[in-house]
PDB file of C-alpha atoms in Angstrom:
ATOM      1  CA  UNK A   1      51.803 -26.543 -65.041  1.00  0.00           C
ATOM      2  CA  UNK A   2      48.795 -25.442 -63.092  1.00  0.00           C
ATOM      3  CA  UNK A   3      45.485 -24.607 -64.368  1.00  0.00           C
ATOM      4  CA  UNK A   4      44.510 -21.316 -63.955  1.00  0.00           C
ATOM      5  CA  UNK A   5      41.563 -20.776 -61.366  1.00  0.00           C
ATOM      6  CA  UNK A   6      37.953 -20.472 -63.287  1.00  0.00           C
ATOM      7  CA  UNK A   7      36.212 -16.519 -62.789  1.00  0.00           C
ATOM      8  CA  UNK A   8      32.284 -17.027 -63.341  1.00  0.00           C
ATOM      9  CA  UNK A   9      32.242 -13.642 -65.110  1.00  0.00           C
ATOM     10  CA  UNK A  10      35.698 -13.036 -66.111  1.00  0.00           C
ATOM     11  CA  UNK A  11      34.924 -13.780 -69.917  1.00  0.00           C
ATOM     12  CA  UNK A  12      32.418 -10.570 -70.001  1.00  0.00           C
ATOM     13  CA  UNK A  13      36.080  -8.633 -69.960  1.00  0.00           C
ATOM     14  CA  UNK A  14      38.349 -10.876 -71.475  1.00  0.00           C
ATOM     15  CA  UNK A  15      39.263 -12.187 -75.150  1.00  0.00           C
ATOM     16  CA  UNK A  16      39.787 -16.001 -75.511  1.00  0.00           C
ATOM     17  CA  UNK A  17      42.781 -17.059 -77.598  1.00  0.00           C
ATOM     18  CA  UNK A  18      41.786 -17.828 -80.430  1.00  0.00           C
ATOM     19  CA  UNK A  19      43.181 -18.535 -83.922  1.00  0.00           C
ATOM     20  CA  UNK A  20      40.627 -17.271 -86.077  1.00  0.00           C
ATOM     21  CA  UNK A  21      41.215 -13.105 -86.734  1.00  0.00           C
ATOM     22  CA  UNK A  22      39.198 -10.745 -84.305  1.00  0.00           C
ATOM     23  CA  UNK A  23      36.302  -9.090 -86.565  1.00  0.00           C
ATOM     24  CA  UNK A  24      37.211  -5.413 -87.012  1.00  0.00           C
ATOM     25  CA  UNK A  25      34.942  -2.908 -85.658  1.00  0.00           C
ATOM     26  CA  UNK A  26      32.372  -1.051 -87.971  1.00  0.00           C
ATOM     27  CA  UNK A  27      32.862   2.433 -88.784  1.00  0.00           C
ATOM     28  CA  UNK A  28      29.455   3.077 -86.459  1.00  0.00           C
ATOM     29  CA  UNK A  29      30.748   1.570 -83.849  1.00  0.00           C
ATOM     30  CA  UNK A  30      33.969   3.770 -83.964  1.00  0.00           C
ATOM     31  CA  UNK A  31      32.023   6.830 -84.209  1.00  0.00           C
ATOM     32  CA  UNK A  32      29.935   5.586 -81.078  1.00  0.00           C
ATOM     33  CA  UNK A  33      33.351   4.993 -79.585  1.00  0.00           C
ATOM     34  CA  UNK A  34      34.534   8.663 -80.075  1.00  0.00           C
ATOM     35  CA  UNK A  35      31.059  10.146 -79.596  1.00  0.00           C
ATOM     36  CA  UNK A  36      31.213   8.515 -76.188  1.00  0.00           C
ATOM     37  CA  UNK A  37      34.804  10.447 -75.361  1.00  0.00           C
ATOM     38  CA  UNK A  38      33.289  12.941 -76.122  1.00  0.00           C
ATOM     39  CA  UNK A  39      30.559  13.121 -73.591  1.00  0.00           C
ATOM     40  CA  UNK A  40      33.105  12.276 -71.261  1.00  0.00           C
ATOM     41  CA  UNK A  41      34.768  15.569 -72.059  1.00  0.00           C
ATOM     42  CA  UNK A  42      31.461  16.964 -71.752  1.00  0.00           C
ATOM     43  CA  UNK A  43      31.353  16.312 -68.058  1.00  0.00           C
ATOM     44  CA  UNK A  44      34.571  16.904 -67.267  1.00  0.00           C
ATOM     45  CA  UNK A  45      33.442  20.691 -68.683  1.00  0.00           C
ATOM     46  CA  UNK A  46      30.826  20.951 -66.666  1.00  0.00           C
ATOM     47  CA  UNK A  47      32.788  19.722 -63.794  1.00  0.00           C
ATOM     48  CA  UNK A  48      35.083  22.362 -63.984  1.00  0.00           C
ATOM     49  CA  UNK A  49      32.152  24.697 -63.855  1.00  0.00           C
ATOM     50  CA  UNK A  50      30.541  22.690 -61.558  1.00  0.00           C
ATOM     51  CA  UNK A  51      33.488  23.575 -59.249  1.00  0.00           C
ATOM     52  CA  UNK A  52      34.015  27.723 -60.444  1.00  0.00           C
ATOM     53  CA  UNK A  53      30.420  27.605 -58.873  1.00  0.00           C
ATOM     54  CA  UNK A  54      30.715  26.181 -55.575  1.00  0.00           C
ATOM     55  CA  UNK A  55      33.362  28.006 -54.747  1.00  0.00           C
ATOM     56  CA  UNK A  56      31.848  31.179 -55.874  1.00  0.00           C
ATOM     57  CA  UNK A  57      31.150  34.586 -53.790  1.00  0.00           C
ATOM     58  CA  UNK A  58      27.317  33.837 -55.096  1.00  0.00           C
ATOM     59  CA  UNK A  59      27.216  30.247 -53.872  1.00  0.00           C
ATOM     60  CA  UNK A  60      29.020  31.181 -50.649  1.00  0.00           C
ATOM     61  CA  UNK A  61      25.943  33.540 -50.021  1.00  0.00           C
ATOM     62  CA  UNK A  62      23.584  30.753 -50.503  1.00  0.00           C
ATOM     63  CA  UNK A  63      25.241  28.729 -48.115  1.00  0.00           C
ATOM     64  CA  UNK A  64      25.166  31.374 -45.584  1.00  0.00           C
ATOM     65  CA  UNK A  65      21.586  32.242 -45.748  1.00  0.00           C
ATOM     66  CA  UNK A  66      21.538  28.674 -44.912  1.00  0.00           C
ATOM     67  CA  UNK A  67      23.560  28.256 -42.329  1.00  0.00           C
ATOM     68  CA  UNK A  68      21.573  31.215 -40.814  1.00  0.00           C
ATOM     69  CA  UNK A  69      18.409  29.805 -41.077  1.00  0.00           C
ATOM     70  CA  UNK A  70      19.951  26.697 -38.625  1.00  0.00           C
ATOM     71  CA  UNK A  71      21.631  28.326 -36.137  1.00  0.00           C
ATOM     72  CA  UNK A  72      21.759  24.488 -34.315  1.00  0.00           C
ATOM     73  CA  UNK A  73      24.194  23.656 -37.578  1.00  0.00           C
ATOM     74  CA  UNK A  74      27.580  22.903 -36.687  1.00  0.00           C
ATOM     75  CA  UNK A  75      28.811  23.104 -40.020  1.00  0.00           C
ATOM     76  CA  UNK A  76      30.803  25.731 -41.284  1.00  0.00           C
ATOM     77  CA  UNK A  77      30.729  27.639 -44.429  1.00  0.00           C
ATOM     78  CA  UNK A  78      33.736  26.255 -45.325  1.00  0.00           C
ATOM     79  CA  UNK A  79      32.475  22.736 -45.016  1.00  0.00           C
ATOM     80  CA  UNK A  80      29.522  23.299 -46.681  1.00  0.00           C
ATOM     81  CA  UNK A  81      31.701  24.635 -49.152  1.00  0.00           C
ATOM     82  CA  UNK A  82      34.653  21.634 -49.576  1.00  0.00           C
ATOM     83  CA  UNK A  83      31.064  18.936 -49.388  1.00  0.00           C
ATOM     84  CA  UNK A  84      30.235  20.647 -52.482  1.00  0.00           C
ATOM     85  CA  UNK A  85      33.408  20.474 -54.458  1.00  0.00           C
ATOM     86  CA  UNK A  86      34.084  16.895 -52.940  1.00  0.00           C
ATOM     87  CA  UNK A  87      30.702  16.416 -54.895  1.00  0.00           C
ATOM     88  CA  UNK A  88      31.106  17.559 -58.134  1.00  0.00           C
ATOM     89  CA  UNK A  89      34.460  15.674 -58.079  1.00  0.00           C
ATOM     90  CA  UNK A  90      33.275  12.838 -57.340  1.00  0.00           C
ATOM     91  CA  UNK A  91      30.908  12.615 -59.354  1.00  0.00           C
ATOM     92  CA  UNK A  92      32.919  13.218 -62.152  1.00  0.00           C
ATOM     93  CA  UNK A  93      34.983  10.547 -61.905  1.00  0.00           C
ATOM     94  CA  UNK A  94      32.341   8.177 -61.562  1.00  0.00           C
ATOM     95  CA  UNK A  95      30.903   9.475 -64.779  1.00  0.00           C
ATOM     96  CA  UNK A  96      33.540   9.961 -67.174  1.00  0.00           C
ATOM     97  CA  UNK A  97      35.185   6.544 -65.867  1.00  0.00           C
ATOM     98  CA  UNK A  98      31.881   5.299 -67.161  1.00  0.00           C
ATOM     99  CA  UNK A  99      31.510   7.114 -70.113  1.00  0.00           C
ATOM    100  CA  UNK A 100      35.310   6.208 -71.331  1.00  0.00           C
ATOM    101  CA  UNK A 101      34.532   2.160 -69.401  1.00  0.00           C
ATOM    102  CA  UNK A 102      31.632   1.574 -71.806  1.00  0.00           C
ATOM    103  CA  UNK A 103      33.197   3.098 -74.871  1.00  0.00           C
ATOM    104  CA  UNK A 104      36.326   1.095 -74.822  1.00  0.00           C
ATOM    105  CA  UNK A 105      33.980  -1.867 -74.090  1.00  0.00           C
ATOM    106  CA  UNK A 106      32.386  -0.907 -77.152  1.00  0.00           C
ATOM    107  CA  UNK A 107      34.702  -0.860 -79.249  1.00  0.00           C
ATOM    108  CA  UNK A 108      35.915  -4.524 -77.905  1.00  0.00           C
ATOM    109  CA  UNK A 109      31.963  -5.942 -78.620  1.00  0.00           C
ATOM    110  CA  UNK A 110      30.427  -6.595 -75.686  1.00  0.00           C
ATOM    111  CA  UNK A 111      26.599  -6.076 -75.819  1.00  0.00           C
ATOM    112  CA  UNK A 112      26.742  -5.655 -72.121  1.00  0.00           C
ATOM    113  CA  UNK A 113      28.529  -2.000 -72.868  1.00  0.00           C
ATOM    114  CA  UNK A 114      25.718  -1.067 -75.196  1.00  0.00           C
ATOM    115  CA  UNK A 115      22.891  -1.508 -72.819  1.00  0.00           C
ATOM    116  CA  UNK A 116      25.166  -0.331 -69.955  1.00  0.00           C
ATOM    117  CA  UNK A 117      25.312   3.243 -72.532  1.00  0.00           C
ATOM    118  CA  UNK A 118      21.712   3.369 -72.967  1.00  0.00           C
ATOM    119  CA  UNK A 119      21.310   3.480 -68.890  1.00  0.00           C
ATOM    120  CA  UNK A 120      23.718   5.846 -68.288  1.00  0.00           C
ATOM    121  CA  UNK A 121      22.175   8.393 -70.663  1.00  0.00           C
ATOM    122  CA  UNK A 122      19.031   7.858 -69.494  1.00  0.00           C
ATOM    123  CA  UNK A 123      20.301   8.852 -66.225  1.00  0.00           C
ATOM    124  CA  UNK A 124      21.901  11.531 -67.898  1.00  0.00           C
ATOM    125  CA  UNK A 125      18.062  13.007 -68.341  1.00  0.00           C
ATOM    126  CA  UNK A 126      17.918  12.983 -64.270  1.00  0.00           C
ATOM    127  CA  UNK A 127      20.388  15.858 -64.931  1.00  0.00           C
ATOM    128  CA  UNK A 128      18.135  18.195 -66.751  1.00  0.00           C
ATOM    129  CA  UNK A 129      16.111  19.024 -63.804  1.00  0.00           C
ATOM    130  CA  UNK A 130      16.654  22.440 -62.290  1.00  0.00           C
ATOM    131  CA  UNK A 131      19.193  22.827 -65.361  1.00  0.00           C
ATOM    132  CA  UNK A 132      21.026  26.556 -65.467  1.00  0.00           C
ATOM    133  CA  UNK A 133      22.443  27.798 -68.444  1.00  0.00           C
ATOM    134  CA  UNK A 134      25.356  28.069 -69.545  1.00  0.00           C
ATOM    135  CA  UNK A 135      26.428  25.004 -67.786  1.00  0.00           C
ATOM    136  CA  UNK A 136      23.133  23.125 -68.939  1.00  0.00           C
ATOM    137  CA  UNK A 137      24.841  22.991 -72.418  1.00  0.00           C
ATOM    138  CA  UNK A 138      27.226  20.516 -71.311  1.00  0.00           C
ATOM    139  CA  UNK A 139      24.154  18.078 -70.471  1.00  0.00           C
ATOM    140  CA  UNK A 140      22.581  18.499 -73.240  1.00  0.00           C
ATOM    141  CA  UNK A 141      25.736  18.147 -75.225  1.00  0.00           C
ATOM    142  CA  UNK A 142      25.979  14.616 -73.452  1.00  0.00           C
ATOM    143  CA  UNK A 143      22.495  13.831 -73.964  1.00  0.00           C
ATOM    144  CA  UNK A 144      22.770  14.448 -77.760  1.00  0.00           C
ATOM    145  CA  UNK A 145      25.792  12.519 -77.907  1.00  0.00           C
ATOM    146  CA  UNK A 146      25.478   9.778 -76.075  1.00  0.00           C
ATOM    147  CA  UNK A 147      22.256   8.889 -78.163  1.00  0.00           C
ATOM    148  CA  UNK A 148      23.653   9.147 -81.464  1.00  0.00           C
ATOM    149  CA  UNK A 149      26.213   6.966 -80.048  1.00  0.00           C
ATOM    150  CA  UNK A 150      23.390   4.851 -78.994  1.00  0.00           C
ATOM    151  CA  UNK A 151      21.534   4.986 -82.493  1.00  0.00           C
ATOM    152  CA  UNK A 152      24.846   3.683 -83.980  1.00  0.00           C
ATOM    153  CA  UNK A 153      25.619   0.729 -81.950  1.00  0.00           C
ATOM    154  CA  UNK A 154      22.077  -0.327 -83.288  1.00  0.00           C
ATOM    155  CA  UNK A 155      22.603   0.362 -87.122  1.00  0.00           C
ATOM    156  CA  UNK A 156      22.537  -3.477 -89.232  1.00  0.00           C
ATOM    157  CA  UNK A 157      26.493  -3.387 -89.627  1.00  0.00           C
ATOM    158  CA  UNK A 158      27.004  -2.855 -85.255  1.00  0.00           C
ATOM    159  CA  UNK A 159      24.529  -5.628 -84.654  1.00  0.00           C
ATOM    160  CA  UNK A 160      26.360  -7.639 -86.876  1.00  0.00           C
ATOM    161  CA  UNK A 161      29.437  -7.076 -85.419  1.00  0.00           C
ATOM    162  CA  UNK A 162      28.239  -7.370 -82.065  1.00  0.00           C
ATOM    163  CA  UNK A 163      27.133 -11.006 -83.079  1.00  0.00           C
ATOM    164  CA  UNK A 164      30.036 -11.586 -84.499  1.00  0.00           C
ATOM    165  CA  UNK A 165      32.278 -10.684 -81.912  1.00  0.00           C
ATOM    166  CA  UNK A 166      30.178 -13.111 -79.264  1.00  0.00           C
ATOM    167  CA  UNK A 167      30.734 -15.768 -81.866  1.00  0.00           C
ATOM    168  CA  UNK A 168      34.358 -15.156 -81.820  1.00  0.00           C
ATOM    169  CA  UNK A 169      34.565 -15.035 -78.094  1.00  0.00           C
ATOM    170  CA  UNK A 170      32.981 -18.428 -78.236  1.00  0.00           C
TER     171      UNK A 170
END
C-alpha cells in the first residue's frame, strides 16, 4: 500500500488518529464559537443593507453628481452602481467565511484560529470610520462580539484546552 504524500502544513487542519479520546471543548470556548456566528450574521445584516443602499435613489444621486463632475468618465451610472453591489458582496463573503472559518477552527483547538480572531476584529475597527447609523450597529455589534469571543478563548479553562488539544494532536 502506498504512503500517502507528506503536506508541510496539512496538520494545522487535520486531526491525527489517535487512540487516546479528543479533549472536549470548554464551555468558553463554545460560547466563543457561537459568539463568532454570530458576528457572522452581523455582517451578513449589514450586507443586506449594505446593498438596499447602493442601489438606492439617494446613492444613485451621489453617483451622478459624480459622474458629472468627470465628464471624461466612461462609466455609467449603472456600472458605478453593479461595482458597488459587486463590493459589498464580496466582501461579505470574505468576511463571514472568516468569521464562521475561525470559529469552527476554534472549536477544533487550533491556537492559530484564536490569533487569526483577534486580527480580524481588529480589522473590524477599520470599519468604524465614516460609520452611519443605523447600519453602524451591525459593526459595533461585531466588534462587541467578536471580543468577548476573544476574552473567552483566553479564560484559564480555553488555554488549557488549547494546550491540551496540541498535545493530543501530537
Amino acid at each position: 500500500m502506498a504512503t500517502p504524500p507528506h503536506i508541510p502544513g496539512l496538520g494545522a487542519f487535520l486531526d491525527k488518529d489517535s487512540s487516546t479520546p479528543r479533549p472536549a471543548a470548554p464551555r468558553p470556548v463554545t460560547v466563543a464559537v457561537w459568539l463568532l456566528v454570530l458576528a457572522a450574521a452581523a455582517q451578513i445584516v449589514a450586507s443586506v443593507m449594505g446593498i438596499i443602499h447602493a442601489v438606492s435613489p439617494e446613492r444613485a444621486q451621489v453617483l451622478q453628481a459624480q459622474l458629472a463632475a468627470d465628464p471624461a468618465s466612461t462609466l455609467s451610472l449603472e456600472a458605478m452602481r453593479n461595482m458597488g453591489v459587486i463590493t459589498v458582496v464580496l466582501a461579505a463573503l470574505a468576511t463571514v467565511s472568516a468569521y464562521v472559518l475561525f470559529a469552527f477552527f476554534l472549536h477544533k483547538g487550533r491556537m492559530w484560529a484564536r490569533t487569526a480572531t483577534s486580527v480580524l476584529v481588529v480589522l473590524t475597527l477599520s470599519q468604524l470610520v465614516g460609520i452611519v447609523f443605523p447600519g453602524g450597529f451591525t459593526t459595533i455589534a461585531q466588534l462587541v462580539l467578536g471580543s468577548l469571543a476573544i476574552a473567552l478563548c483566553y479564560m484559564p479553562a480555553s488555554k488549557t484546552f488549547f494546550a491540551d488539544m496540541k498535545a493530543y494532536r501530537g
